[in-house]
Every structure is written in C-alpha cells, then in structure tokens.
Coordinates of C-alpha atoms and ligand atoms in Angstrom, one line a residue:
M221 CA 75.9 -192.6 16.5
A222 CA 75.6 -189.0 14.2
E223 CA 78.5 -187.7 12.1
K224 CA 78.0 -184.2 13.8
V225 CA 77.2 -183.1 17.6
L226 CA 76.9 -179.2 17.6
S227 CA 75.9 -177.1 20.2
I228 CA 73.0 -174.7 20.2
A229 CA 71.6 -171.7 24.1
N230 CA 68.5 -173.6 25.0
S231 CA 66.4 -171.3 23.2
I232 CA 67.4 -170.5 19.7
T233 CA 66.0 -168.0 16.5
V234 CA 64.7 -169.7 13.4
G235 CA 67.5 -167.7 11.6
E236 CA 70.3 -169.0 13.6
L237 CA 69.3 -172.4 13.8
A238 CA 69.6 -172.3 10.7
D239 CA 73.3 -171.1 10.6
V240 CA 74.0 -173.5 12.5
L241 CA 72.6 -176.5 10.3
N242 CA 74.0 -174.1 7.7
L243 CA 70.5 -174.0 5.6
P244 CA 68.1 -172.2 3.9
V245 CA 66.2 -170.3 6.4
T246 CA 62.8 -171.3 4.0
T247 CA 64.2 -174.8 4.1
L248 CA 63.5 -174.5 8.1
I249 CA 60.7 -172.5 7.5
G250 CA 58.9 -174.9 5.9
E251 CA 59.4 -177.5 8.0
L252 CA 58.0 -175.7 10.7
F253 CA 54.9 -175.2 9.2
K254 CA 54.7 -179.0 7.3
N255 CA 54.6 -179.2 11.7
G256 CA 51.6 -176.6 12.2
I257 CA 54.1 -173.6 13.4
A258 CA 54.3 -170.8 11.2
A259 CA 57.7 -169.3 12.1
T260 CA 59.4 -166.1 10.9
I261 CA 63.5 -166.2 11.0
N262 CA 63.5 -164.0 14.5
Q263 CA 61.4 -166.5 16.3
R264 CA 62.6 -168.2 18.8
I265 CA 61.9 -172.0 19.1
D266 CA 63.6 -174.0 22.3
F267 CA 65.7 -176.6 21.9
E268 CA 63.6 -179.6 21.3
T269 CA 61.9 -178.2 18.9
A270 CA 65.1 -177.6 17.1
T271 CA 66.0 -181.1 17.8
I272 CA 62.0 -182.0 16.6
I273 CA 62.9 -180.5 13.6
V274 CA 66.9 -182.1 12.7
E275 CA 65.0 -185.1 12.9
E276 CA 62.7 -184.6 10.8
L277 CA 65.1 -183.1 8.0
G278 CA 66.8 -187.0 8.6
L279 CA 70.2 -184.2 9.0
D280 CA 73.1 -186.5 10.5
V281 CA 73.8 -183.9 13.4
E282 CA 72.8 -184.6 16.8
L283 CA 72.1 -180.7 18.1
Q284 CA 73.0 -180.6 22.2
K285 CA 72.8 -178.5 24.8
K286 CA 75.0 -176.0 25.8
E287 CA 76.0 -176.0 29.4
V288 CA 75.6 -172.5 30.0
A289 CA 76.7 -172.9 33.9
A290 CA 75.2 -170.2 35.7
A291 CA 78.5 -170.4 37.5
A292 CA 80.8 -169.9 34.2
E293 CA 79.1 -167.2 32.4
R294 CA 80.9 -165.4 35.2
P295 CA 83.6 -163.1 32.8
T296 CA 86.8 -164.3 34.9
R297 CA 88.2 -161.6 36.5
E298 CA 92.3 -160.7 36.6
L299 CA 93.3 -161.2 39.9
S300 CA 95.0 -158.0 41.5
D301 CA 98.4 -157.9 43.7
K302 CA 95.4 -158.2 47.4
A303 CA 94.2 -161.8 45.6
V304 CA 95.9 -164.8 49.0
A305 CA 96.1 -168.7 48.2
R306 CA 92.6 -169.8 48.3
P307 CA 92.0 -173.7 49.6
P308 CA 91.6 -176.0 46.0
I309 CA 88.1 -176.8 46.1
V310 CA 88.3 -180.5 45.5
A311 CA 85.2 -183.2 44.2
V312 CA 85.4 -186.5 45.5
M313 CA 83.6 -188.8 42.3
G314 CA 83.5 -191.9 41.9
H315 CA 80.8 -195.2 40.8
V316 CA 78.3 -195.5 42.9
D317 CA 79.2 -198.9 45.5
H318 CA 83.3 -197.4 44.6
G319 CA 84.0 -195.4 48.6
K320 CA 83.0 -192.2 47.8
T321 CA 81.9 -192.1 51.1
S322 CA 84.5 -194.4 53.1
L323 CA 86.8 -191.8 51.5
L324 CA 85.1 -189.0 52.7
D325 CA 84.5 -190.3 56.2
S326 CA 88.8 -191.6 56.3
I327 CA 89.2 -187.8 55.1
L328 CA 87.5 -186.4 58.0
G329 CA 87.3 -188.7 60.6
Q330 CA 83.3 -188.5 61.0
K331 CA 80.4 -190.7 59.9
V332 CA 78.9 -189.1 56.6
V333 CA 75.4 -188.8 57.1
E334 CA 73.2 -188.6 53.7
G335 CA 69.9 -188.9 54.5
E336 CA 68.5 -190.4 50.6
A337 CA 64.7 -190.0 50.8
G338 CA 63.1 -191.5 48.1
G339 CA 66.4 -191.5 46.2
I340 CA 67.0 -187.8 45.9
T341 CA 70.2 -186.3 47.1
Q342 CA 70.5 -183.0 44.8
H343 CA 72.2 -181.0 47.3
I344 CA 76.8 -180.6 46.7
S345 CA 77.7 -181.8 50.3
A346 CA 81.1 -179.6 51.2
Y347 CA 83.4 -180.1 54.2
Q348 CA 86.5 -178.9 55.0
T349 CA 89.5 -180.9 56.4
V350 CA 92.8 -179.4 57.2
R351 CA 95.9 -181.3 56.3
K352 CA 99.2 -180.3 57.2
E353 CA 98.1 -176.5 58.4
R354 CA 96.3 -176.3 54.7
T355 CA 92.8 -176.2 54.3
I356 CA 90.6 -178.8 51.5
T357 CA 87.6 -178.0 50.5
L358 CA 85.6 -181.1 49.6
L359 CA 83.0 -181.0 47.5
D360 CA 79.9 -184.9 47.5
T361 CA 78.0 -185.2 45.6
P362 CA 75.8 -187.4 47.3
G363 CA 73.0 -188.6 43.9
H364 CA 73.5 -188.6 40.4
E365 CA 71.7 -185.6 40.4
A366 CA 74.5 -183.7 42.6
F367 CA 76.7 -185.0 39.9
A368 CA 74.6 -184.2 37.0
A369 CA 73.7 -180.6 39.1
L370 CA 77.6 -179.8 39.4
R371 CA 78.2 -180.6 36.0
Q372 CA 75.7 -177.8 35.6
H373 CA 76.4 -175.4 37.8
G374 CA 79.6 -176.0 39.7
A375 CA 82.3 -177.3 36.9
T376 CA 83.9 -173.6 37.1
L377 CA 83.7 -174.2 41.0
T378 CA 86.0 -177.8 40.7
D379 CA 90.2 -177.2 41.4
V380 CA 90.5 -181.0 41.7
V381 CA 88.3 -184.1 41.1
I382 CA 89.3 -187.7 42.9
I383 CA 87.8 -190.1 41.1
V384 CA 87.7 -193.1 43.3
V385 CA 88.1 -196.8 41.7
A386 CA 87.7 -199.6 43.8
A387 CA 90.4 -202.0 43.1
D388 CA 88.2 -204.8 43.3
D389 CA 86.0 -203.5 40.1
G390 CA 88.0 -201.0 38.2
V391 CA 86.7 -198.3 36.1
K392 CA 82.4 -198.3 35.3
P393 CA 80.4 -195.9 33.8
Q394 CA 79.6 -193.4 36.5
T395 CA 83.7 -194.3 36.6
I396 CA 83.7 -192.6 33.0
E397 CA 80.8 -189.9 33.9
A398 CA 84.0 -189.0 36.0
I399 CA 86.8 -189.0 34.4
R400 CA 84.9 -185.7 31.4
F401 CA 83.8 -183.8 34.5
A402 CA 86.9 -183.4 35.3
R403 CA 88.3 -182.8 31.0
T404 CA 85.3 -180.2 30.9
A405 CA 85.8 -178.4 34.0
N406 CA 89.4 -177.9 33.6
A407 CA 89.8 -180.0 36.9
K408 CA 93.0 -181.9 38.0
I409 CA 92.2 -185.5 38.5
V410 CA 93.8 -187.3 41.2
V411 CA 93.0 -191.2 40.9
A412 CA 92.2 -192.9 44.4
I413 CA 92.7 -196.2 44.0
N414 CA 90.8 -198.2 46.9
K415 CA 90.1 -201.3 48.4
I416 CA 93.7 -202.5 48.2
D417 CA 92.8 -203.8 51.1
K418 CA 90.9 -207.1 49.7
E419 CA 92.2 -209.7 48.3
A420 CA 90.8 -209.0 45.2
A421 CA 92.3 -205.6 44.7
N422 CA 94.1 -205.3 41.6
P423 CA 95.1 -201.5 41.3
Q424 CA 97.8 -202.9 37.7
M425 CA 94.4 -203.6 36.6
V426 CA 92.1 -200.1 37.6
M427 CA 95.5 -198.8 36.2
A428 CA 95.9 -200.0 33.3
Q429 CA 92.3 -199.9 32.6
L430 CA 92.3 -196.1 32.4
A431 CA 95.5 -196.0 31.2
S432 CA 94.5 -198.2 28.3
E433 CA 91.0 -197.1 27.1
H434 CA 90.7 -193.2 28.8
G435 CA 93.9 -190.9 28.2
L436 CA 94.9 -191.4 31.5
N437 CA 98.2 -192.3 32.4
P438 CA 99.7 -193.1 35.4
E439 CA 102.4 -191.0 37.0
A440 CA 104.2 -194.7 38.5
W441 CA 104.0 -195.6 34.5
G442 CA 105.6 -192.5 33.4
G443 CA 102.4 -190.3 32.9
D444 CA 101.1 -186.9 34.8
T445 CA 97.8 -188.7 36.5
V446 CA 98.3 -189.3 40.1
M447 CA 97.3 -192.6 41.2
V448 CA 97.2 -193.8 44.8
E449 CA 96.8 -196.4 46.4
V450 CA 93.8 -196.2 49.4
S451 CA 92.1 -198.2 51.5
A452 CA 89.0 -196.1 52.8
K453 CA 88.1 -198.3 55.8
T454 CA 91.7 -199.3 57.4
G455 CA 92.9 -195.5 56.4
Q456 CA 95.8 -197.2 54.0
G457 CA 96.7 -193.8 51.7
V458 CA 94.4 -191.4 52.8
D459 CA 97.6 -188.8 53.5
Q460 CA 99.3 -190.0 50.9
L461 CA 95.8 -189.4 48.7
L462 CA 95.8 -186.0 50.3
D463 CA 99.2 -184.7 50.0
M464 CA 99.0 -185.2 46.8
V465 CA 95.8 -183.0 46.3
L466 CA 97.6 -180.6 48.0
L467 CA 100.4 -181.2 45.3
V468 CA 98.6 -181.3 41.8
A469 CA 96.4 -178.4 42.9
D470 CA 99.8 -176.7 44.0
M471 CA 100.8 -176.0 41.1
E472 CA 97.5 -174.4 40.0
E473 CA 98.2 -170.8 42.1
L474 CA 94.7 -170.8 43.4
K475 CA 93.6 -166.9 44.4
A476 CA 91.0 -165.0 44.8
E477 CA 90.6 -161.7 46.3
V478 CA 89.5 -160.9 49.5
E479 CA 89.1 -157.2 49.4
T480 CA 86.5 -157.1 47.1
S481 CA 82.4 -157.9 48.3
A482 CA 81.6 -161.7 48.9
E483 CA 80.3 -164.2 45.9
G484 CA 79.7 -167.6 45.8
L485 CA 77.3 -170.8 44.7
V486 CA 74.6 -171.7 45.9
I487 CA 74.9 -175.8 46.8
E488 CA 71.7 -176.7 49.1
A489 CA 68.5 -175.0 49.9
H490 CA 65.8 -175.5 51.6
M491 CA 63.1 -175.0 55.1
E492 CA 63.6 -175.5 58.0
I493 CA 60.4 -174.7 60.5
G494 CA 61.5 -171.9 63.0
R495 CA 64.7 -170.8 60.7
G496 CA 62.8 -170.6 57.3
A497 CA 65.6 -170.6 54.3
V498 CA 68.3 -172.2 55.2
V499 CA 70.6 -171.8 52.8
G500 CA 74.2 -173.6 51.6
F501 CA 77.4 -171.2 50.0
L502 CA 80.2 -171.5 48.4
V503 CA 81.7 -169.0 48.6
E504 CA 84.5 -167.9 46.5
Q505 CA 85.4 -164.7 46.8
G506 CA 85.1 -161.6 49.4
V507 CA 84.5 -162.7 53.3
L508 CA 80.6 -162.6 54.0
K509 CA 80.3 -162.5 57.0
P510 CA 76.7 -161.5 60.2
G511 CA 74.1 -158.9 58.8
M512 CA 75.3 -158.4 55.0
F513 CA 72.5 -158.4 52.4
M514 CA 72.3 -161.1 49.9
V515 CA 71.1 -160.9 46.6
A516 CA 70.8 -164.8 45.1
G517 CA 68.8 -165.7 41.9
T518 CA 65.7 -164.4 43.1
A519 CA 66.0 -164.3 46.1
Y520 CA 67.6 -161.7 48.6
G521 CA 68.1 -161.0 52.7
K522 CA 70.4 -159.3 55.4
V523 CA 72.7 -162.9 56.6
R524 CA 70.8 -163.5 59.9
T525 CA 73.7 -167.0 61.1
L526 CA 76.2 -167.8 59.5
E527 CA 77.6 -171.5 60.2
D528 CA 80.4 -173.4 58.9
F529 CA 79.7 -176.5 57.7
T530 CA 79.5 -178.8 60.5
G531 CA 76.6 -176.1 62.1
K532 CA 79.1 -173.7 64.5
A533 CA 78.2 -170.2 64.3
I534 CA 81.4 -168.6 63.0
K535 CA 81.7 -164.6 62.5
E536 CA 83.6 -164.5 58.9
A537 CA 83.7 -166.5 55.8
G538 CA 86.5 -165.5 52.9
P539 CA 86.8 -167.8 49.4
S540 CA 87.1 -172.1 49.7
T541 CA 84.5 -172.1 52.6
P542 CA 81.4 -173.6 52.5
V543 CA 78.8 -172.5 55.0
T544 CA 75.9 -172.4 55.8
V545 CA 73.2 -169.3 56.8
T546 CA 70.0 -167.9 57.4
G547 CA 68.6 -165.1 56.8
F548 CA 67.1 -164.9 52.3
K549 CA 63.4 -164.1 52.4
E550 CA 63.2 -167.2 50.0
L551 CA 64.5 -169.8 49.0
P552 CA 67.4 -168.9 46.0
Q553 CA 67.5 -171.3 43.5
F554 CA 70.3 -174.4 43.9
G555 CA 73.3 -173.0 41.4
D556 CA 72.6 -169.5 41.7
I557 CA 75.5 -166.8 41.5
F558 CA 75.0 -165.1 45.9
Q559 CA 76.9 -162.0 45.8
V560 CA 76.7 -159.8 48.5
V561 CA 75.5 -155.8 48.2
K562 CA 75.7 -152.6 49.7
N563 CA 71.5 -152.5 51.4
E564 CA 68.5 -154.2 51.6
K565 CA 67.8 -151.7 48.4
E566 CA 69.5 -152.6 46.2
A567 CA 69.2 -156.8 46.9
R568 CA 65.7 -156.5 46.4
A569 CA 66.3 -154.6 43.2
R570 CA 68.6 -157.5 42.0
A571 CA 66.2 -159.4 42.9
A572 CA 63.2 -158.7 41.0
E573 CA 66.0 -157.4 38.0
T574 CA 66.4 -161.2 38.7
R575 CA 63.0 -161.8 38.9
K576 CA 61.9 -159.8 35.3
E577 CA 64.6 -162.3 33.4
R578 CA 64.1 -165.4 33.9
E579 CA 60.5 -164.2 33.1
D580 CA 61.3 -162.7 30.0
S581 CA 63.9 -165.4 28.7
A582 CA 61.0 -168.4 29.6
A583 CA 58.6 -166.0 27.7
S584 CA 61.0 -165.5 24.5
A585 CA 61.1 -169.3 23.6
N586 CA 58.0 -168.7 21.5
V587 CA 57.4 -172.8 20.6
T588 CA 58.5 -175.0 23.1
G589 CA 59.3 -178.4 22.1
A590 CA 55.8 -179.6 24.0
D591 CA 53.8 -177.2 21.4
I592 CA 54.8 -179.0 19.2
L593 CA 54.6 -182.9 20.7
K594 CA 51.0 -181.8 20.9
M595 CA 51.0 -180.4 17.4
M596 CA 52.0 -183.7 15.3
T597 CA 49.3 -185.9 17.3
Q598 CA 46.1 -183.6 17.7
K599 CA 45.1 -185.9 15.3
H600 CA 44.7 -188.7 18.2
E601 CA 43.8 -186.2 20.6
A602 CA 46.7 -184.9 22.4
A603 CA 45.1 -185.5 26.3
D604 CA 46.6 -182.8 29.1
F605 CA 47.7 -183.7 32.3
N606 CA 48.0 -180.5 35.0
I607 CA 50.3 -180.3 38.0
I608 CA 51.7 -177.4 39.9
V609 CA 55.0 -179.7 41.9
K610 CA 56.2 -178.3 45.2
A611 CA 59.2 -179.8 47.1
D612 CA 61.5 -179.4 50.0
V613 CA 64.1 -178.1 48.4
Q614 CA 65.0 -177.6 44.8
G615 CA 66.7 -180.6 43.8
S616 CA 64.1 -181.9 44.8
L617 CA 61.6 -180.6 42.6
T618 CA 64.2 -180.6 39.7
S619 CA 64.6 -184.1 40.8
V620 CA 60.9 -184.6 40.6
I621 CA 59.7 -182.3 37.4
D622 CA 62.6 -184.1 35.6
S623 CA 61.3 -188.1 36.7
L624 CA 57.8 -186.6 35.3
K625 CA 59.1 -185.9 32.8
L626 CA 60.2 -189.2 31.2
I627 CA 57.3 -190.5 31.9
E628 CA 57.0 -191.7 27.8
T629 CA 53.3 -192.0 26.8
G630 CA 54.5 -191.3 23.1
G631 CA 53.1 -187.4 22.8
E632 CA 49.0 -188.9 24.0
V633 CA 49.4 -187.2 26.9
S634 CA 51.4 -183.9 27.4
L635 CA 52.6 -183.2 30.7
H636 CA 52.4 -179.7 31.3
V637 CA 53.1 -178.0 34.7
V638 CA 51.3 -175.5 35.1
S639 CA 53.2 -174.1 38.5
S640 CA 55.9 -175.5 40.6
G641 CA 57.8 -173.9 43.2
I642 CA 59.4 -175.2 47.1
G643 CA 57.4 -175.1 50.3
N644 CA 54.3 -175.4 51.8
I645 CA 50.9 -176.1 49.1
T646 CA 49.8 -172.2 49.7
E647 CA 46.6 -170.5 48.8
N648 CA 47.7 -169.8 45.5
D649 CA 48.6 -173.4 44.9
I650 CA 44.9 -174.5 45.0
R651 CA 43.2 -171.9 43.1
L652 CA 45.4 -172.1 40.2
A653 CA 44.1 -175.9 40.7
S654 CA 40.0 -175.6 40.8
D655 CA 39.6 -175.8 37.7
G656 CA 39.4 -179.5 38.2
K657 CA 41.6 -180.2 35.8
T658 CA 44.9 -179.8 37.5
I659 CA 46.3 -181.7 40.6
I660 CA 48.8 -180.1 43.8
Y661 CA 51.7 -182.9 43.4
G662 CA 54.1 -181.6 47.6
F663 CA 56.7 -183.9 48.1
N664 CA 58.4 -183.9 51.5
V665 CA 56.0 -180.5 52.3
E666 CA 52.8 -180.4 53.8
L667 CA 49.4 -179.1 53.5
P668 CA 48.8 -176.0 56.8
P669 CA 45.3 -177.0 57.6
A670 CA 44.1 -173.2 56.2
V671 CA 45.2 -174.4 52.9
K672 CA 43.4 -177.8 53.2
Q673 CA 40.0 -175.8 54.0
L674 CA 40.7 -174.2 51.5
A675 CA 41.4 -177.3 48.9
T676 CA 38.2 -178.8 50.2
R677 CA 35.5 -175.9 49.2
E678 CA 37.5 -175.6 45.9
R679 CA 38.1 -178.9 44.8
A680 CA 41.7 -179.0 44.5
E681 CA 43.0 -182.6 44.5
V682 CA 46.0 -182.6 46.3
R683 CA 48.5 -185.2 46.8
L684 CA 51.5 -185.8 49.5
Y685 CA 54.7 -187.9 48.9
K686 CA 57.6 -188.5 50.9
I687 CA 58.3 -191.1 48.7
I688 CA 59.9 -190.2 45.1
Y689 CA 58.4 -193.7 43.1
E690 CA 55.1 -193.4 45.0
L691 CA 54.7 -190.2 43.6
L692 CA 55.8 -191.0 39.6
D693 CA 53.3 -194.3 40.5
D694 CA 51.1 -192.4 41.4
A695 CA 51.4 -189.6 38.3
K696 CA 51.7 -192.3 35.6
N697 CA 48.7 -193.7 37.1
S698 CA 46.4 -190.5 36.4
M699 CA 48.2 -190.4 32.9
E700 CA 47.5 -193.4 31.7
K701 CA 43.6 -192.5 32.8
L702 CA 43.8 -189.5 29.9
L703 CA 44.8 -192.0 27.3
A704 CA 42.8 -192.4 24.1
P705 CA 41.2 -195.7 25.6
E706 CA 42.0 -198.4 23.4
V707 CA 39.6 -200.4 21.3
V708 CA 38.5 -203.3 20.9
E709 CA 36.9 -205.3 18.3
T710 CA 36.3 -209.2 18.6
E711 CA 34.5 -211.1 15.9
V712 CA 31.8 -213.7 16.6
G713 CA 30.6 -214.8 13.6
I714 CA 30.0 -214.4 9.7
L715 CA 26.6 -214.7 7.5
E716 CA 25.1 -215.5 4.3
V717 CA 22.6 -213.0 3.0
K718 CA 19.6 -215.3 1.0
G719 CA 16.9 -212.9 1.1
V720 CA 16.1 -209.7 1.9
F721 CA 13.2 -208.5 2.5
R722 CA 13.0 -204.9 3.9
T723 CA 15.3 -202.2 2.4
L724 CA 13.6 -198.6 5.0
K725 CA 15.9 -195.2 5.1
D726 CA 17.6 -196.7 8.3
E727 CA 17.1 -200.3 8.4
V728 CA 16.9 -203.6 6.2
I729 CA 15.6 -207.2 7.2
A730 CA 17.1 -209.9 6.5
G731 CA 17.8 -213.5 6.4
G732 CA 19.9 -215.9 6.3
Q733 CA 22.3 -218.8 6.9
V734 CA 24.6 -219.0 9.5
V735 CA 27.9 -219.6 7.9
T736 CA 30.5 -219.4 11.8
G737 CA 29.3 -218.5 14.8
K738 CA 26.8 -217.2 17.3
I739 CA 24.3 -214.2 16.1
T740 CA 23.3 -212.8 19.1
P741 CA 20.3 -209.5 19.1
G742 CA 22.8 -206.4 19.9
L743 CA 26.0 -207.6 17.6
L744 CA 27.3 -205.0 15.6
V745 CA 27.2 -206.1 12.2
R746 CA 30.2 -204.9 8.4
M747 CA 27.6 -206.3 5.4
K748 CA 30.3 -207.3 2.7
R749 CA 29.6 -207.9 -0.7
G750 CA 33.8 -209.5 -1.1
D751 CA 36.2 -208.1 -0.7
E752 CA 33.9 -204.5 -0.7
G753 CA 31.9 -203.0 3.3
L754 CA 28.9 -201.3 2.5
G755 CA 28.5 -200.0 6.0
E756 CA 28.8 -200.9 9.7
A757 CA 24.9 -201.9 11.5
E758 CA 23.8 -202.8 14.7
I759 CA 21.4 -206.3 14.9
T760 CA 17.9 -204.9 16.8
S761 CA 16.2 -208.2 16.4
L762 CA 17.1 -211.7 15.7
Q763 CA 14.5 -214.3 15.2
R764 CA 14.1 -218.3 14.3
E765 CA 12.2 -220.0 12.2
K766 CA 9.5 -216.5 13.1
I767 CA 10.3 -216.6 16.7
A768 CA 12.1 -213.9 18.9
A769 CA 15.6 -215.4 19.1
K770 CA 18.1 -215.0 21.7
E771 CA 21.1 -216.7 19.9
V772 CA 21.1 -219.4 16.9
F773 CA 24.4 -220.7 15.8
E774 CA 26.4 -221.8 13.5
G775 CA 23.9 -224.0 9.8
D776 CA 20.6 -221.8 11.5
M777 CA 18.4 -219.9 9.1
C778 CA 17.8 -217.1 11.1
G779 CA 15.7 -213.6 10.2
L780 CA 17.2 -210.2 11.4
T781 CA 16.6 -206.8 11.5
L782 CA 19.5 -204.3 11.1
K783 CA 19.7 -200.6 12.3
T784 CA 22.1 -199.3 9.3
D785 CA 23.4 -196.1 9.0
K786 CA 21.9 -195.1 4.9
K787 CA 20.2 -196.8 3.9
T788 CA 21.6 -199.8 2.4
L789 CA 20.4 -202.4 -0.8
L790 CA 21.9 -205.7 0.1
E791 CA 21.4 -208.2 -1.9
I792 CA 21.6 -212.4 -2.2
G793 CA 24.7 -213.2 -1.4
D794 CA 26.6 -210.1 0.8
H795 CA 27.7 -211.5 4.0
L796 CA 27.2 -209.7 7.4
E797 CA 30.5 -210.5 9.5
F798 CA 29.7 -210.1 13.5
F799 CA 31.3 -208.5 15.8
T800 CA 31.8 -207.2 19.3
R801 CA 33.3 -203.6 20.0
E802 CA 34.9 -203.1 23.8
V803 CA 36.7 -200.2 25.4
V804 CA 38.9 -200.6 27.1
E805 CA 41.6 -198.7 29.5
R806 CA 45.1 -198.8 28.6
H807 CA 48.2 -199.2 30.3
L808 CA 51.5 -197.0 30.4
A809 CA 54.4 -199.2 29.0
Ligands
GDP1189 P1 79.8 -194.4 47.9 O1 78.3 -195.3 47.5 O2 81.0 -194.6 46.3 O3 79.1 -193.8 48.6 O4 80.5 -196.2 48.5 P2 80.5 -196.3 50.4 O5 81.6 -195.4 50.1 O6 78.7 -196.4 50.5 O7 81.6 -198.1 49.7 C1 80.6 -199.0 49.7 C2 80.9 -200.1 50.2 O8 82.5 -200.8 50.2 C3 80.3 -200.1 51.5 O9 80.1 -201.2 52.1 C4 81.8 -200.1 52.3 O10 82.3 -200.4 53.6 C5 83.0 -200.7 51.2 N1 84.9 -200.2 51.5 C6 84.4 -198.7 50.8 N2 85.6 -198.4 50.8 C7 86.6 -199.1 51.0 C8 87.5 -200.2 51.2 O11 88.2 -199.4 51.3 N3 87.9 -201.7 51.7 C9 86.6 -201.9 52.2 N4 86.7 -202.8 52.1 N5 86.0 -201.9 51.5 C10 85.2 -200.2 51.5

C-alpha cells in the first residue's frame, strides 16, 4: 500500500501533475522524455500515463481516478418552496447469493427476472413498491459491472442502501464494497440480515462483524445503524425492513422540483426491433410526458411511448420514477443525464454540443497510456491488435471492451479499439475494417445481409458472439498470433577442430572430432575459442573419410564445410557448438 493516495482526473496536464505530486515540472518532463515523450508543461497526459510515470519515478504514491460521475457533476440546486416530497431511491446491494434477488422478489411480490447471457448485466434494474401508501423506488445492480457503473454514475441518486448479508455466511468482499459505496454516495445504510430461517443463521455474528470491523453499530446495541432480520424465503421481517427504510429516508427530507423541465439519468439503453432505441430513465425532477423533446448525451428525440417499470403505458412520470421511453433517434449512453428541452431544434443542438465536447476531451489527452506502453516496448516491437466492437447495449459494450483490455500480453500486443458502438454491424464498420488489419467483434448484434455482402467484398473480418467468454477467448487467440514467436535453440553436439583446410570470405573447410552428440548437415554452429565467440555459421556439407555423410557421432573424425557470414580464421583447438533454432508459437498465460 502506497503511503499516499492522490486522486486525479482522467487526464491532467504535466504542470498540474507536477503540482499534485509536489515535484519540479522539469523532473516530470525529464521522466516523460526518458520514455520517449517530448512533453511540454501544458501537455495533457492521461491517467494511465501518469500512473506509469509515478511508478517509474519510484514515488510512494498511488494515483486514483477521480470518480467524476456524470451525475455528481451536476450542481446541487437550492430547492424552491414548490418542491414536493419524492419517493426514496433505495439500492439493494450485497454479496452474491446473499439473497438480493430473492429479497426483491419478496418485496415486489413478483419474480425478478434477470437475463444474464455471458454474465453481463450492467444496466441498473429499477422497480417500485408501495408500503403504507408510500412509494419506494428500488434499484438493483444485477452484475458486478452494474455495481461499478452505479458507483460511477448513480452515486448521487441513491438515498438509502439496503445491504443484504446472509446470516449464515457473514460479511464478504461485496458486502464491504457495498458499505464503501453507501459511504461515498452519502447514502443511509439499512442492513438486511437475510436467511434467518436457516438453521445455521447467526445474526449476532453478522452484527458483531459489522460493528467491530466495519464501523456499523447496530441500533439494538445502542449504535445508529438500523439492522433488520429478514427471510426473503418466508417473507419474515420484510415489511419491517421497508418501514425502517422509510423511517431512515424520512430523516433526509427528500424533495424534488416538479415545476421544472424533467431531468434524470439513463439507467439502461438498448435497441429493439420494431421499437428502436428503448431507454430506461430514472426521473429525478420535473414531470416527463409523451411528446416532450428530450436529449441525453449525444442522443435526442421525442418521447414516443412512456411506460412504467412493469411495461404499462403511463401519461406522466414524476421524480424518483423509473420509466422506459422510446423515441430516441440513436442510443444514449448508460449514465448519461437526460433532459427535456423546448423543441427539436434545441434537442439537436444540445446533442451536437455534447458530441463536440466528447470528441474534444477524447482528443485532449494527447499522450495516452497505450502510447507510452508502446514506446516502452518498441524495442521488442509491439504488435497492434486493431478491433471494432459493437454490442447490443452500452453496458455490454463497456464490459466487452474493459475485459479485452484486461488480456495480459506483457505489453507485447497493444489493443486498439478503432471504433465502438451500439447496434448491428454497419457498412461504416466494414469500411473501417477493410484494411485487412482490423477485426470487427459483434456481441449480441447481427450482421445484416447487405452488410455481410460488403464484408465479403472488402474481406473484412467479422466475428459475432453471444457469450462474452467465447469472444474473449477468440480475441486472446488472435492476440497470441501477434506475439513475437519465441526462438528456441537446442544444443545437439560439440566438435573440436583438428585441422583447417581452407578459409574463404564466407566459407571455412575444417576437420575435427565430435566431442559429444550427433552432427548432421544443416545444423547451425557457434564457433568458439575458449569462451570467446567467433561467430555463427551453418554446416553446408559433412564428410567422413572424404565421403559425404548424413550424420557423424561422438568420437568420429569428420570434415565439414561451414558457411560463415564473415571471414573467420579457425584454429586447431577451437570448438564448434552445434545447435538447432526453432521458432515456436507462444501462448498468453
Ligand atoms: P443474490 O445473488 O444476492 O441475488 O441471491 P439470490 O436471491 O439469488 O439467492 C441466493 C440463494 O439463496 C438462492 O438459492 C435463494 O433461494 C437462497 N435464499 C435467498 N434468500 C433466502 C432466505 O431468506 N432463506 C433461505 N433459506 N434461502 C434464501
């Protein structure tokens, strides 16, 4: 663990980094220069580069990406006196198998269905339930990716976190992660000690763990953390849990403006045949209605249909309501803020503005981690693995790309995501991949027939997958093919020179005795005088008793013709070491 942890943004100027590290700018510039980067004080470097440089400098500092959640960037507004009470937004989190899904089932009185093709579930599922005539909005992060995404994008959304801990299993890594999340999100914590119907259940043990190791002191013991014993299986304690959630939320005085343009967060986005872009929102303020113009990130459109979380058409959606809308012309990104605007013109202009901003900020990190790694490994010539990734939803796309980046190649192969996006493979993708050096990976998307024809014509490589691990395996195999092959040399014998008959510019004819091993024509030779190397050669012909021989063995006397790359004066007593050299394909760990 480094002594000091510093948070920096996604990219930072050399000058700023020097400031943060409390180092002279010249030291940093020098270090960058050593790594082949001629940087100025105002040059932006990305997070990865900064990390590499800090490591190279041997500083006892750990850099951490500042989590500038899109949502967190929004200024918190002063609420007017027209603000109304809104339902609390509650995230249900906990270690896998501790019963999150079962608890949601029990609360909602329905089966929560989660499709987990390839284990990717990055979207946030949102539901609502009513308890004592009060609505509660529940967020579920079905996969680990979704959890990470909520942390990044939805932290400011969450009012209360229900941390589900199985009474027969206790605190586990994802329990700790959930506690950490709740704290960074400034959310209230309610612990649901689940599975108390089980014989092995030991709620006291869970409480003790939480109290002694994680600073969560149970109310029952005089602390201030609400802990409720529940069984998602029998339903025991579930109502009480909801009552406690409401009670805890009430201490927050949760309110939102309604007389303002609707605004919120994109929590899910995917394409559907016949419906186009289907987008999940969590409305945070204002009231969303069909027919309104909306913009989210680089996407805009007009609300065509508005549905509640059960898929029922609704006429309006106020604060804390999860909804599904159609009508976007393209897919916004998971985590984008959506806003309602006056008309289509404004929506389009706002989307264009965001696009420009994103392009600029992508371009603003002019030295990237990939660049620096490439420079560092250029000595052994890093190969490029160029890909285009298309996926059905933003969450999958991010997961696929992130997982690809984790394939460890020791810096020998650098991954370049030439382009990425949501939706089927398009003609444009094919054009980008027609250089013969780029592979298109499609995850849960299709290659429409017309595009397929173009792909064949352009000889573009398209690989479609439905299971992420298969896609990753394929990518790994393809990357292995790019690894510089390993050269394996095997010693096969040694000969001592007993006579030198002729020495030409690039040829030596000599005779000698095989000391060990077996010698055959075609073998490679290291010529040595004691320890000193005289150069390499190749046996072009081999004779025993002046007759061409296919092989000679230990103890045999023989004559040989060696092809050398420079004039080599062999002497009696020199040694010839014979070996083979093979090129072997390598594999990634
Ligand atoms: P998740 O991974 O946190 O969503 O956990 P699940 O809801 O999928 O539950 C994991 C397993 O624990 C399933 O086999 C559930 O049937 C079981 N389970 C969940 N809650 C309870 C409970 O209160 N009592 C018992 N006996 N089993 C439970």
